[in-house]
Short mmCIF file of C-alpha atoms and ligand atoms in Angstrom, two decimals:
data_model
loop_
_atom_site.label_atom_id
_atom_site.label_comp_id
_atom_site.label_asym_id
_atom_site.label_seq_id
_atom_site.Cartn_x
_atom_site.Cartn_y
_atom_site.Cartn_z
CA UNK A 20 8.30 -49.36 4.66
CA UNK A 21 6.20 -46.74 6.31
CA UNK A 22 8.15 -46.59 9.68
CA UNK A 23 8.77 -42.71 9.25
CA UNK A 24 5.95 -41.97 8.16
CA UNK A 25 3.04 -39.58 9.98
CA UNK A 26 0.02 -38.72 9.19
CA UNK A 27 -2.83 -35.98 10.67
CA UNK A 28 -5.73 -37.42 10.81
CA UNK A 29 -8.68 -35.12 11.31
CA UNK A 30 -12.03 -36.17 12.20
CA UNK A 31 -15.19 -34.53 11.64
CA UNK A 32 -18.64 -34.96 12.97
CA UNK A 33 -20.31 -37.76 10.55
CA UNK A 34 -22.16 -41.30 11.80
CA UNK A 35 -18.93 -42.80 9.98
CA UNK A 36 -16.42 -41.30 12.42
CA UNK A 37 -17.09 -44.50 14.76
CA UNK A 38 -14.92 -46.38 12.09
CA UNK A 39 -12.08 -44.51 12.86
CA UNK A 40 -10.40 -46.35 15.90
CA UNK A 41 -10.62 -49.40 13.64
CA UNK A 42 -8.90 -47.09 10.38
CA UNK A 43 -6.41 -45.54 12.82
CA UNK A 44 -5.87 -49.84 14.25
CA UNK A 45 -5.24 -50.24 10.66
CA UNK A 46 -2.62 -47.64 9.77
CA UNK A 47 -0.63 -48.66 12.84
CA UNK A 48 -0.44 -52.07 11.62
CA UNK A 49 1.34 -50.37 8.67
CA UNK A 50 3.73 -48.70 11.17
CA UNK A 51 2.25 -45.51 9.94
CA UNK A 52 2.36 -42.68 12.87
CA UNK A 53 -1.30 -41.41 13.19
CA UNK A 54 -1.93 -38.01 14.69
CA UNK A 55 -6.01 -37.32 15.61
CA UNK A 56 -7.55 -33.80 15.83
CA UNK A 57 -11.07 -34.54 16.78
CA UNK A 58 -13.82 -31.63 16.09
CA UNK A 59 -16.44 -30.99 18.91
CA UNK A 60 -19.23 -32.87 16.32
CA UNK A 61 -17.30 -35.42 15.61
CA UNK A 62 -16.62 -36.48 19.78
CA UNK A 63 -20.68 -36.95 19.41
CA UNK A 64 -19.85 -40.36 17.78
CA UNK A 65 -16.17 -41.05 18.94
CA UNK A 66 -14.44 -40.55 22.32
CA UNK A 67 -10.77 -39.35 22.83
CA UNK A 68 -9.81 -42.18 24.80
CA UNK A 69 -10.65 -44.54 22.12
CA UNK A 70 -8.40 -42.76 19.59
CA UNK A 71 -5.69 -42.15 22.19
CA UNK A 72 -5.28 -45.81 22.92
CA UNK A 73 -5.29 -46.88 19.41
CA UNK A 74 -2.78 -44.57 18.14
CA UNK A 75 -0.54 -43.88 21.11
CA UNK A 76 -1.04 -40.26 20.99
CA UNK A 77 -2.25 -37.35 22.45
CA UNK A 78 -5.65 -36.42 20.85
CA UNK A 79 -6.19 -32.88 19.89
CA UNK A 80 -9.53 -31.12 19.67
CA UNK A 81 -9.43 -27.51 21.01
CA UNK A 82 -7.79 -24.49 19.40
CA UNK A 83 -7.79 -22.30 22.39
CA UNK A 84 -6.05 -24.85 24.73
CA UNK A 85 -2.96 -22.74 26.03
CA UNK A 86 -1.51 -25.73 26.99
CA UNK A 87 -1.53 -27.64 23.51
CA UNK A 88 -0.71 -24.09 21.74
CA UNK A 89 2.56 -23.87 23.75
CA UNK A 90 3.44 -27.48 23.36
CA UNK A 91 2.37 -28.04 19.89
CA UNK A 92 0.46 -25.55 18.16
CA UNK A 93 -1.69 -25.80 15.06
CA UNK A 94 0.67 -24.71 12.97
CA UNK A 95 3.40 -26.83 13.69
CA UNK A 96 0.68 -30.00 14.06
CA UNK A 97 -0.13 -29.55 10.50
CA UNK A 98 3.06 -29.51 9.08
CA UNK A 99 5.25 -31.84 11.05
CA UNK A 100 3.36 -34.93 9.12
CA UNK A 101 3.78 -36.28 5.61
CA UNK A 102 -0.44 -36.32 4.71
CA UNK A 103 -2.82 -34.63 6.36
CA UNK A 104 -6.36 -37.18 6.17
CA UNK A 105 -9.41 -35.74 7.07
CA UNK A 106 -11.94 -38.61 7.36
CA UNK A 107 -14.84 -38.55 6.96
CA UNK A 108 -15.34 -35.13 5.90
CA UNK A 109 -18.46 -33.89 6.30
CA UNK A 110 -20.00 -31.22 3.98
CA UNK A 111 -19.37 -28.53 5.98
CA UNK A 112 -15.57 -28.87 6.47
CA UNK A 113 -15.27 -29.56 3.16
CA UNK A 114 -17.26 -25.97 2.54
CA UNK A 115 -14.99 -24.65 4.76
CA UNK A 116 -11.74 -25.83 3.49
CA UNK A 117 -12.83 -24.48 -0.18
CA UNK A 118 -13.47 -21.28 1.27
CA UNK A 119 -10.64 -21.12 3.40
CA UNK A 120 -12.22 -20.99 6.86
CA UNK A 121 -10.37 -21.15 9.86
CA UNK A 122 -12.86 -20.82 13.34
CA UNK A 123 -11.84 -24.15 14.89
CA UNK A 124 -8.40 -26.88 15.28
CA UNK A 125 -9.51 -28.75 12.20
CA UNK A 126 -10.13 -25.95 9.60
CA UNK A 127 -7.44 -23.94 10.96
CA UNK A 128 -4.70 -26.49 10.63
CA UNK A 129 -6.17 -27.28 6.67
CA UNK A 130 -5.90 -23.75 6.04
CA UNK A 131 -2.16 -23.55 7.49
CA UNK A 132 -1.06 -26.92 5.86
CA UNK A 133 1.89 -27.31 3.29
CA UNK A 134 1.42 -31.18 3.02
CA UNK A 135 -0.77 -33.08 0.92
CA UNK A 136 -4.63 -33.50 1.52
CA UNK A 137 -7.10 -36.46 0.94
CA UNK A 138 -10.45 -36.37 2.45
CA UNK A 139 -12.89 -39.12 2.83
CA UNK A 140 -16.78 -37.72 2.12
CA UNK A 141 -19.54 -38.84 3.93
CA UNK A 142 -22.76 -37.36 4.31
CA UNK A 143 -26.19 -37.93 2.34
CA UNK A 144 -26.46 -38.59 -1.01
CA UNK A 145 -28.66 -35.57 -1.32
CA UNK A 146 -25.90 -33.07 0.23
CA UNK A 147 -23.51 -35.10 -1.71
CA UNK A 148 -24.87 -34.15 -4.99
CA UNK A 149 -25.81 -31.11 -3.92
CA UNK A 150 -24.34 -28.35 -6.50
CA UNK A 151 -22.86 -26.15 -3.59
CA UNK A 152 -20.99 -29.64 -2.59
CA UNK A 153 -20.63 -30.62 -5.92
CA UNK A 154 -18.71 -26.78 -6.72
CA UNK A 155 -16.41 -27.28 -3.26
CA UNK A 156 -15.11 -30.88 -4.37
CA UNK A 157 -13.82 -29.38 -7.77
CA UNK A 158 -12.37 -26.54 -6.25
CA UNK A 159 -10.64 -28.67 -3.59
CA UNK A 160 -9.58 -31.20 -6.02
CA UNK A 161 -8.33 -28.67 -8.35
CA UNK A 162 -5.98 -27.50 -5.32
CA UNK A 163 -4.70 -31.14 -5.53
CA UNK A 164 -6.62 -32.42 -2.65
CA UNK A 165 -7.54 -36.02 -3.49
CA UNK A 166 -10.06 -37.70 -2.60
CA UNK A 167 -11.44 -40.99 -1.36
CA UNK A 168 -14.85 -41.90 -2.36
CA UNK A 169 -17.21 -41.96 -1.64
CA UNK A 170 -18.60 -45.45 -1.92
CA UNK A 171 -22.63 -46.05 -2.67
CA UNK A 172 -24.91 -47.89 -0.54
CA UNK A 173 -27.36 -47.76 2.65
CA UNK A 174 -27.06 -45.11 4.56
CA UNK A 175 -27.65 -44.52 7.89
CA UNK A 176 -30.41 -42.31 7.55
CA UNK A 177 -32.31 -44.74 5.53
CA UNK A 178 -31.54 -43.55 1.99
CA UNK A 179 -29.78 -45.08 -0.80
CA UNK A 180 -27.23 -43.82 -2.86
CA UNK A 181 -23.51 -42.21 -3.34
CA UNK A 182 -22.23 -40.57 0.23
CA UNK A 183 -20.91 -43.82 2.30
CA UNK A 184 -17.54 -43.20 3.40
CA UNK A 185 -14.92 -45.43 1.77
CA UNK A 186 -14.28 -48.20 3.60
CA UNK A 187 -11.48 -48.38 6.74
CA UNK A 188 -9.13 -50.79 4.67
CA UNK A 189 -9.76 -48.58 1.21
CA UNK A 190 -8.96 -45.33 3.20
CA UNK A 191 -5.56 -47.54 4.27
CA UNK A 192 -4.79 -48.50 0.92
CA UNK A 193 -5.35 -45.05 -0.51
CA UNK A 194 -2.83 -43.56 2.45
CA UNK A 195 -0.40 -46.10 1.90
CA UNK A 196 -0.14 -45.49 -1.75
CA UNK A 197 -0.06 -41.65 -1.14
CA UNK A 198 3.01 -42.11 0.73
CA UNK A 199 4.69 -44.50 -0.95
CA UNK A 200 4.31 -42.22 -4.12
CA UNK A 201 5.25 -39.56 -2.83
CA UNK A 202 8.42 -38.25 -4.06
CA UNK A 203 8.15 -40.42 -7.45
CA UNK A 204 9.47 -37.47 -9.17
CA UNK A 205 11.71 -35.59 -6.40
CA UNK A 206 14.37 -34.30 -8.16
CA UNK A 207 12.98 -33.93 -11.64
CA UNK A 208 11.82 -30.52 -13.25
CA UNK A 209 8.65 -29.92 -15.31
CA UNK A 210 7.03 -27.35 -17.66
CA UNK A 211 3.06 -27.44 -18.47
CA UNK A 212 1.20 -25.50 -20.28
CA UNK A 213 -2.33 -25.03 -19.87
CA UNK A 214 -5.48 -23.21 -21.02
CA UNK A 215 -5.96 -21.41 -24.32
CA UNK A 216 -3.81 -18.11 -25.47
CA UNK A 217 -5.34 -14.67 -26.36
CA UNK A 218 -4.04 -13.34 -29.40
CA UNK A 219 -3.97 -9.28 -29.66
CA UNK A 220 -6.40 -7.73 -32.38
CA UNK A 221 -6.22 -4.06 -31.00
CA UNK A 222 -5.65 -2.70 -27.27
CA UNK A 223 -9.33 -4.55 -26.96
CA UNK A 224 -9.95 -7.47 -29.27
CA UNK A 225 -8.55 -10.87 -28.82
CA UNK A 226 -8.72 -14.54 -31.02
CA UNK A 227 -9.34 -16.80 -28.33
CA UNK A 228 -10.81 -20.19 -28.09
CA UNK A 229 -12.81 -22.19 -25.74
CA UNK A 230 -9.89 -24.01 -23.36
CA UNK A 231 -10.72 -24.09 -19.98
CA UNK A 232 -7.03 -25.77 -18.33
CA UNK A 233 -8.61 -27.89 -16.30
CA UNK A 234 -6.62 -30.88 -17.92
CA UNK A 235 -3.37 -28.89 -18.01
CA UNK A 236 -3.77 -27.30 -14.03
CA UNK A 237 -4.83 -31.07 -12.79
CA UNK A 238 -1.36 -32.81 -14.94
CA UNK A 239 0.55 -30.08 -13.26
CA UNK A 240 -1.17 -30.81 -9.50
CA UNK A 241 -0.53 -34.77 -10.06
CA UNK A 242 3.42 -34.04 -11.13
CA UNK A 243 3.43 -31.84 -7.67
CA UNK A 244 2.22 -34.51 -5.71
CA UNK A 245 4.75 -36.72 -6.91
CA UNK A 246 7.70 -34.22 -5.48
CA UNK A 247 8.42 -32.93 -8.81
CA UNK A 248 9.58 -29.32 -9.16
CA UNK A 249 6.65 -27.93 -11.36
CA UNK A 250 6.27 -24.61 -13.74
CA UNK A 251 2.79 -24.10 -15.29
CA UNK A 252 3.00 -21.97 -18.11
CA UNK A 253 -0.90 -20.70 -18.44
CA UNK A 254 -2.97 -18.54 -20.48
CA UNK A 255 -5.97 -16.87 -19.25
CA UNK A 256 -8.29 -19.34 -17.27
CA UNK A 257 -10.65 -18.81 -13.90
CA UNK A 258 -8.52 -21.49 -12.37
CA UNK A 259 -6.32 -21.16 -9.65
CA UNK A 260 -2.79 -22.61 -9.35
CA UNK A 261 -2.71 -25.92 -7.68
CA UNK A 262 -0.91 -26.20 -4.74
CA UNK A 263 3.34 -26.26 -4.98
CA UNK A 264 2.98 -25.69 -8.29
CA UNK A 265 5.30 -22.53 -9.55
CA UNK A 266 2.37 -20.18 -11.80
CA UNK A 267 3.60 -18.30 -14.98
CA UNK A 268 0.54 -16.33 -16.39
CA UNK A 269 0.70 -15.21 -20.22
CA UNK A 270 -1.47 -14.30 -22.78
CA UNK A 271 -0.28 -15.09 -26.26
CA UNK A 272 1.67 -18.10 -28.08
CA UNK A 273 4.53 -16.12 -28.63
CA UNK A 274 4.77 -15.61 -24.67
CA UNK A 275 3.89 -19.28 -23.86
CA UNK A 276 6.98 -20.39 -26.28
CA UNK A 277 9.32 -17.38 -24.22
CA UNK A 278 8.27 -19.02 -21.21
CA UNK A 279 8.96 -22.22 -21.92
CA UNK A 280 12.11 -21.66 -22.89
CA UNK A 281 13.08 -19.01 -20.29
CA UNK A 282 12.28 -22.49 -17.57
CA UNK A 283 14.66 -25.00 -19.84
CA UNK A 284 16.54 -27.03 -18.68
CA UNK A 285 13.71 -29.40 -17.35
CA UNK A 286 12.65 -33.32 -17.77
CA UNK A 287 9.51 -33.35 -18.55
CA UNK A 288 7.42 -30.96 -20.52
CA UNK A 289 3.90 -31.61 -20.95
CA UNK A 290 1.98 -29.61 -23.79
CA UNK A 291 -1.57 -28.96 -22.59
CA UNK A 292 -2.51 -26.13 -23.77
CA UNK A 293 -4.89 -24.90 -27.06
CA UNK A 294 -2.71 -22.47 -28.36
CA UNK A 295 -3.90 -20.57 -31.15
CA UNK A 296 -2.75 -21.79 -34.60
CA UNK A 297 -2.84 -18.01 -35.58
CA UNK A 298 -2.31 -14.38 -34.70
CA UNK A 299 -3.12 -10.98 -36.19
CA UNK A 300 0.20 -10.36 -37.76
CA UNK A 301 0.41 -6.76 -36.83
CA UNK A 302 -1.44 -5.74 -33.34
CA UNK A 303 -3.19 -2.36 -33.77
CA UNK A 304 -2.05 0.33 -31.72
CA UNK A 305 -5.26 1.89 -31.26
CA UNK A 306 -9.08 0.65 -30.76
CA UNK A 307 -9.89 -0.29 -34.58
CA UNK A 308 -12.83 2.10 -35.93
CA UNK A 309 -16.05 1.34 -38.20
CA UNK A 310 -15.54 4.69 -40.38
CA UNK A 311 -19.21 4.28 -41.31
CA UNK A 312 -17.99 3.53 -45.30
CA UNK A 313 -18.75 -0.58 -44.78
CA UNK A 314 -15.00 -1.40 -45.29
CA UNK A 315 -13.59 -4.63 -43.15
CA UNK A 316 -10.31 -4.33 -41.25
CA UNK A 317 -7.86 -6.07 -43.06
CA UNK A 318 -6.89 -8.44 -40.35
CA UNK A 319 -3.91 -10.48 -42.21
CA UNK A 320 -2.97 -13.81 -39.79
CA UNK A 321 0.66 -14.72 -39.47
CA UNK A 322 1.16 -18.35 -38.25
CA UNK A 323 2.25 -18.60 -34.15
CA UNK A 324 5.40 -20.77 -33.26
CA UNK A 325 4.12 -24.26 -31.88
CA UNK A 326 6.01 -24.90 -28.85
CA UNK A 327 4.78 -28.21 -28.68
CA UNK A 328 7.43 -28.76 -31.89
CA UNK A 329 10.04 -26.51 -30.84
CA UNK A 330 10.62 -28.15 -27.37
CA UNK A 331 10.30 -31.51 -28.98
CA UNK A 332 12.87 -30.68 -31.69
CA UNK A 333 15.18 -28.60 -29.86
CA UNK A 334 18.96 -29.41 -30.61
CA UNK A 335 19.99 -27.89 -26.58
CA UNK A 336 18.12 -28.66 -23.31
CA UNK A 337 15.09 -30.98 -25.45
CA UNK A 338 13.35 -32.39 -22.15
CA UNK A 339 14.11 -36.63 -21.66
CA UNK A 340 9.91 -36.72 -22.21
CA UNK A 341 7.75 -34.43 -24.02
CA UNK A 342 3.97 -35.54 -23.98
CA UNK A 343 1.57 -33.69 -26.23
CA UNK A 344 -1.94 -33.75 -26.77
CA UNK A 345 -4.39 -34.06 -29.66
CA UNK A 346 -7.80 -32.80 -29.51
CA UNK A 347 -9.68 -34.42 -32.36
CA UNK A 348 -13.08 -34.55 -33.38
CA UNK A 349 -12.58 -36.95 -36.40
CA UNK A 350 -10.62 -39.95 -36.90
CA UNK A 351 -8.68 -38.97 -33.71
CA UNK A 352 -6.68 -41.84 -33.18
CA UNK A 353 -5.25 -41.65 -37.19
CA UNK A 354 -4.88 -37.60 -36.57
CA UNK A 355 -3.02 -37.67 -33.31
CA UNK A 356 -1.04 -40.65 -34.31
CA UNK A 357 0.33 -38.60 -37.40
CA UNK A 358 0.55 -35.52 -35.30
CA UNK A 359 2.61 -37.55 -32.99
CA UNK A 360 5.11 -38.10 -35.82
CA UNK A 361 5.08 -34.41 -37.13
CA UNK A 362 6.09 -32.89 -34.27
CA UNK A 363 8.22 -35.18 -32.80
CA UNK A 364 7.18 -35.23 -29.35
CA UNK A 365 7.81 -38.58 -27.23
CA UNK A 366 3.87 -39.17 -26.57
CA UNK A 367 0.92 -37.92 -27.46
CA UNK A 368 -2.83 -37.85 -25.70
CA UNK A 369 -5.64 -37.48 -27.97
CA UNK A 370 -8.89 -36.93 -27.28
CA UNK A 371 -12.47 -36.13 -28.72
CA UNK A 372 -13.29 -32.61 -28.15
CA UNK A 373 -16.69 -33.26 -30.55
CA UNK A 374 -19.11 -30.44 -28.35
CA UNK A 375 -21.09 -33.85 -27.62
CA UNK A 376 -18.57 -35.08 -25.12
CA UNK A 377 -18.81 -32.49 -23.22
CA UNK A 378 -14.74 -32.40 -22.60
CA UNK A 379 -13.69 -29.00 -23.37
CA UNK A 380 -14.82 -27.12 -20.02
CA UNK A 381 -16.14 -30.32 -18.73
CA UNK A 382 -14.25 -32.24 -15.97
CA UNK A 383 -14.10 -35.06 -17.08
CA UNK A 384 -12.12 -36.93 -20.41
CA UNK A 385 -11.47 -39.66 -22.68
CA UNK A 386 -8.08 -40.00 -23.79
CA UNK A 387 -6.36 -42.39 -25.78
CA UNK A 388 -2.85 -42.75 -24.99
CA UNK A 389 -0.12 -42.78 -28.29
CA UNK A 390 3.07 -43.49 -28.14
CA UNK A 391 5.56 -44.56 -30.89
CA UNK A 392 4.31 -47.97 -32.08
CA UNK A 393 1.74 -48.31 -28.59
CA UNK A 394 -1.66 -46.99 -28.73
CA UNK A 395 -3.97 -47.61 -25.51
CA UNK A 396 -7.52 -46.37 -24.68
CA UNK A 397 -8.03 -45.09 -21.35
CA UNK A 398 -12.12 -45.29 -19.87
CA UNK A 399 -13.71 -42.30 -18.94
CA UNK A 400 -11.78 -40.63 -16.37
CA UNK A 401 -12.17 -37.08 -14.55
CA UNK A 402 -9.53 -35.11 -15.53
CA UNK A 403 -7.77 -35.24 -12.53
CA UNK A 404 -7.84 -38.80 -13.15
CA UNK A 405 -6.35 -38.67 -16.43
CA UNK A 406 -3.79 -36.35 -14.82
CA UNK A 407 -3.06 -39.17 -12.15
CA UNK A 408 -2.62 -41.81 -14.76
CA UNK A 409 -0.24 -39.61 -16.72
CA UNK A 410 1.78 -38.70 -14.06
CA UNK A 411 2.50 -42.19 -13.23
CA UNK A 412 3.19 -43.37 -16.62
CA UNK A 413 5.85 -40.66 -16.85
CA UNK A 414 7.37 -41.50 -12.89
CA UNK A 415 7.89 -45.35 -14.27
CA UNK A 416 9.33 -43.79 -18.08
CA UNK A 417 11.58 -41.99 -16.30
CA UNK A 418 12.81 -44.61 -13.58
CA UNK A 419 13.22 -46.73 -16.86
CA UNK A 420 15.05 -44.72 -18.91
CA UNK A 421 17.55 -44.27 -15.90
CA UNK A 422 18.04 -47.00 -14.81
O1 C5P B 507 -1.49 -28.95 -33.93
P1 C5P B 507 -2.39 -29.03 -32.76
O2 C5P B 507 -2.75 -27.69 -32.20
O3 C5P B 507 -3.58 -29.90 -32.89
O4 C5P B 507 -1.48 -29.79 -31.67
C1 C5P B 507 -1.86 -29.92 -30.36
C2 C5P B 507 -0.65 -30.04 -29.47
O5 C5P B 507 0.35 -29.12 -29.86
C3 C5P B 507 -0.97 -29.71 -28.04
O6 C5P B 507 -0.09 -30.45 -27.22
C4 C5P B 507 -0.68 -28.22 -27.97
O7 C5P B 507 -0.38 -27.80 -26.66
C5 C5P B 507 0.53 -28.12 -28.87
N1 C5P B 507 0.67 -26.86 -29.59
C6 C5P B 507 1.69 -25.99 -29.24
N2 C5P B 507 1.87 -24.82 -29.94
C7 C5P B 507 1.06 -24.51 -30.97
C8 C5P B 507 0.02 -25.38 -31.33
C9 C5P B 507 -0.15 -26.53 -30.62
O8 C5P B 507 2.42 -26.27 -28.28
N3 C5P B 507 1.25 -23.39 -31.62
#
């Protein structure tokens, strides 16, 4: 099943890197093609040879090596395989891949890839929870970089605690169902829209609301990584856009909707975003002025299209799924199961946005997933995992449907 496949595998300089010959034993069982870059830290706990003989492959470990630069430079090493595996992955590659540092062979090729990334953590459980770590594992997973573990348990430095590298056969597992995922969704088209909208007072003002897109960015990452052809319609967030995933930045509803439709024909379209309910009917033209005589602006709201509806109830080009999502914070089930119905989408993912879950700017979510007579309650998931989930659900709808 794998025979084609390839893989990069970088290692980095952690106690766990002597597990690697038996990880890179493992893959080849699979028939997966395995690829080593070894960093000078990492050639502390594992040698060359060892990796050489067990994948049948040169080893690579310098960037200035003329001769590997003419044969097969970095460039071309990170993009002639399918995943690029960097295990384990200390702290500081993982610093350096979120800031996009490039002064060796293994940040250099992660900074040149255009495949997909999972890295396996290890290190201690104190530089593991470490905020600055903490900060570069959302900003790499919110660049759809996925990663495995780690695991808790003994370490080797005597402590206790969340940092253990996942284990050989789990780091297999988690490659093998990488690549045989990928592609799920080649071929299929999506829209997502994501984040809150700004709605003009004056040249200044804005009605806003409190929608960070972290749920909408990570659905349209985990659509990417299944091959499909994404467009992320977003309003204004501090996010960046996940990788292979086509950006369209707007501000208000009425530019989301234009969007939207402006990207139809597509199969899926998956409604993420907090759009405001209302805008200022008529946008000043000028700053608005206190006159000093106590008098309020008159600021009369008009009601914003909800594209949610419209692309659900369109007559021409209505996507084969539209998936829609409820924040509640009463009786969310009965309100997004009714919602559901009103606007006519296919499915619908509620949640409790209640300021005591912690969900909107949070990273992580529970969801309940609604669809016409099926309701089923997802555990607590980070959003990314919620995203994974619901991009899965919608590769198997679709295979379904079509076949
Ligand atoms: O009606 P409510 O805002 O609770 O519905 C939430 C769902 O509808 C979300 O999927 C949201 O993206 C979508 N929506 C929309 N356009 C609007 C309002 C909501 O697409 N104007």
């Amino acid at each position: 099943m794998y025979k084609n496949k390839n893989i990069l595998l970088i290692i980095t300089g952690g106690i766990a890197a002597y597990k690697m010959p038996e990880t890179v034993r493992r893959l080849r069982e699979q028939n997966i093609g395995v690829r080593c870059i070894l960093t000078k830290a990492a050639k502390e706990f594992v040698t060359p040879l060892a990796l050489s003989a067990v994948s049948g492959e040169k080893v690579y470990e310098d960037l200035f090596d003329l001769d590997d630069e003419s044969e097969m430079g970095h460039i071309q090493l990170s993009r002639s395989s399918d995943l690029v595996v960097v295990a384990p992955a200390t702290a500081d590659i993982m610093a350096k891949a979120a800031c996009g540092l490039a002064n060796d062979l293994a940040s250099t090729t992660l900074l040149a890839t255009d495949k997909p990334v999972m890295m396996a953590p290890a290190m201690n459980v104190r530089m593991w929870e470490h905020a600055a770590t903490q900060t570069n594992v959302q900003t790499l997973k919110s660049r759809g970089v996925e990663m495995i573990g780690p695991d808790e348990g003994d370490m080797a430095c005597g402590e206790f605690g969340f940092g253990r590298m996942a284990e050989p056969l789990d780091i297999v597992a988690a490659v093998k169902k990488r690549l045989g995922t990928e592609g799920l969704l080649s071929g299929k088209r999506a829209i997502v829209t994501s984040g809150p909208t700004h709605e003009p007072i004056d040249p200044v003002r804005y009605i806003a609301n409190r929608s960070s897109g972290k749920q909408g960015h990570a659905i349209a990452a985990s659509l990417a990584k299944l091959g499909c052809e994404v467009t992320l319609v977003s309003g204004p967030t501090q996010l960046t856009a996940p990788d292979g995933v086509h950006l369209v930045q707007i501000e208000s509803a009425r530019d989301m909707l234009n969007a939207c439709q402006k990207n139809l024909p597509v199969d899926i379209a998956v409604c993420a975003a907090a759009v405001a309910d209302w805008r200022v009917d008529v946008e000043a033209d000028q700053k608005l002025k206190k006159d000093g005589s106590g008098q309020m602006p008159d600021l009369k709201l008009a009601e914003n299209p909800d594209i949610l509806a419209s692309l659900s109830q369109a007559t021409k080009n209505r996507p084969a799924l539209v998936v829609g999502f409820a924040a509640e914070t009463e009786k969310v089930i009965e309100h997004a199961t009714a919602k559901r119905a009103r606007k006519q989408c296919d499915w619908i993912i509620a949640n409790d946005v209640s300021p005591s879950t912690g969900t909107f700017g949070g990273n992580e979510n529970t969801v309940h997933f609604i669809a016409k007579n099926q309701c089923e309650d997802w555990p607590r998931l980070s959003k990314s995992e919620v995203a994974d989930r619901l991009a899965h659900k919608i590769a198997d709808y679709l295979k379904e449907v079509s076949s």
